[in-house]
Amino acid sequence: AWAFATLGVSEPRLFDAIVRASEQSIGDFKPQNLSHTVRAFATLGISEPGLFVAIARASEQCIGDFNPQQLVNTAWAFA
């Protein structure tokens, strides 16, 4: 998702597929995956409340594993 956001690509069908895939595997995401995913959606202004809730819950479980940059990026995305 982050690569597409960096390029400014916000194709709805693509991001719908990313949401579905992310929600199915969110438990396997590492802090970098969580941070990049939520930041990509926020960067593009794509509102996906269900995904953001899932990312928030997953982040709570591993918050001690986030490095400072991942924390900043995640906080920015939720702001």
Short mmCIF file of C-alpha atoms in Angstrom, two decimals:
data_model
loop_
_atom_site.label_atom_id
_atom_site.label_comp_id
_atom_site.label_asym_id
_atom_site.label_seq_id
_atom_site.Cartn_x
_atom_site.Cartn_y
_atom_site.Cartn_z
CA ALA A 1 0.00 0.00 0.00
CA TRP A 2 2.79 2.41 0.88
CA ALA A 3 4.43 2.10 -2.54
CA PHE A 4 1.16 3.04 -4.24
CA ALA A 5 0.62 5.94 -1.85
CA THR A 6 4.14 7.20 -2.55
CA LEU A 7 3.27 7.24 -6.25
CA GLY A 8 -0.10 8.87 -5.57
CA VAL A 9 -2.03 5.87 -6.88
CA SER A 10 -5.40 5.60 -5.13
CA GLU A 11 -7.33 3.24 -7.40
CA PRO A 12 -10.41 2.25 -5.34
CA ARG A 13 -10.49 -1.40 -6.44
CA LEU A 14 -6.81 -1.81 -5.60
CA PHE A 15 -7.23 -0.37 -2.13
CA ASP A 16 -10.40 -2.40 -1.54
CA ALA A 17 -8.33 -5.51 -2.25
CA ILE A 18 -5.59 -4.27 0.08
CA VAL A 19 -8.19 -3.75 2.83
CA ARG A 20 -9.57 -7.28 2.41
CA ALA A 21 -6.11 -8.87 2.38
CA SER A 22 -4.91 -6.77 5.32
CA GLU A 23 -7.93 -7.56 7.46
CA GLN A 24 -7.43 -11.27 6.86
CA SER A 25 -3.76 -11.27 7.81
CA ILE A 26 -3.47 -8.35 10.25
CA GLY A 27 -2.44 -10.73 13.04
CA ASP A 28 0.71 -11.55 11.11
CA PHE A 29 1.71 -7.93 10.53
CA LYS A 30 4.88 -6.65 12.14
CA PRO A 31 5.11 -3.03 13.36
CA GLN A 32 6.55 -1.87 10.03
CA ASN A 33 3.64 -3.43 8.14
CA LEU A 34 1.09 -1.86 10.47
CA SER A 35 2.74 1.55 10.26
CA HIS A 36 3.16 1.56 6.50
CA THR A 37 -0.36 0.34 5.84
CA VAL A 38 -2.13 2.88 8.02
CA ARG A 39 0.14 5.68 6.78
CA ALA A 40 -0.58 4.81 3.15
CA PHE A 41 -4.33 5.08 3.62
CA ALA A 42 -3.98 8.33 5.58
CA THR A 43 -1.61 9.83 3.02
CA LEU A 44 -4.12 9.23 0.26
CA GLY A 45 -7.06 10.35 2.40
CA ILE A 46 -8.75 6.98 2.09
CA SER A 47 -11.13 6.40 4.98
CA GLU A 48 -11.32 2.76 6.07
CA PRO A 49 -12.52 2.82 9.69
CA GLY A 50 -12.66 -0.98 10.01
CA LEU A 51 -9.09 -1.36 8.85
CA PHE A 52 -7.92 1.46 11.12
CA VAL A 53 -9.58 -0.21 14.12
CA ALA A 54 -7.93 -3.53 13.24
CA ILE A 55 -4.55 -1.81 12.89
CA ALA A 56 -5.03 0.02 16.20
CA ARG A 57 -5.83 -3.23 18.01
CA ALA A 58 -2.91 -5.07 16.42
CA SER A 59 -0.59 -2.16 17.24
CA GLU A 60 -1.61 -2.28 20.89
CA GLN A 61 -0.45 -5.89 21.02
CA CYS A 62 3.08 -5.08 19.83
CA ILE A 63 3.53 -1.39 20.67
CA GLY A 64 6.77 -2.17 22.51
CA ASP A 65 8.26 -3.47 19.27
CA PHE A 66 7.69 -0.23 17.30
CA ASN A 67 10.77 1.86 16.63
CA PRO A 68 10.46 5.65 17.03
CA GLN A 69 9.82 6.27 13.31
CA GLN A 70 7.07 3.66 13.19
CA LEU A 71 5.44 5.24 16.25
CA VAL A 72 5.55 8.69 14.68
CA ASN A 73 4.17 7.48 11.36
CA THR A 74 1.38 5.54 13.03
CA ALA A 75 0.44 8.44 15.30
CA TRP A 76 0.42 10.81 12.32
CA ALA A 77 -1.88 8.48 10.38
CA PHE A 78 -4.39 8.39 13.24
CA ALA A 79 -4.25 12.16 13.84
#
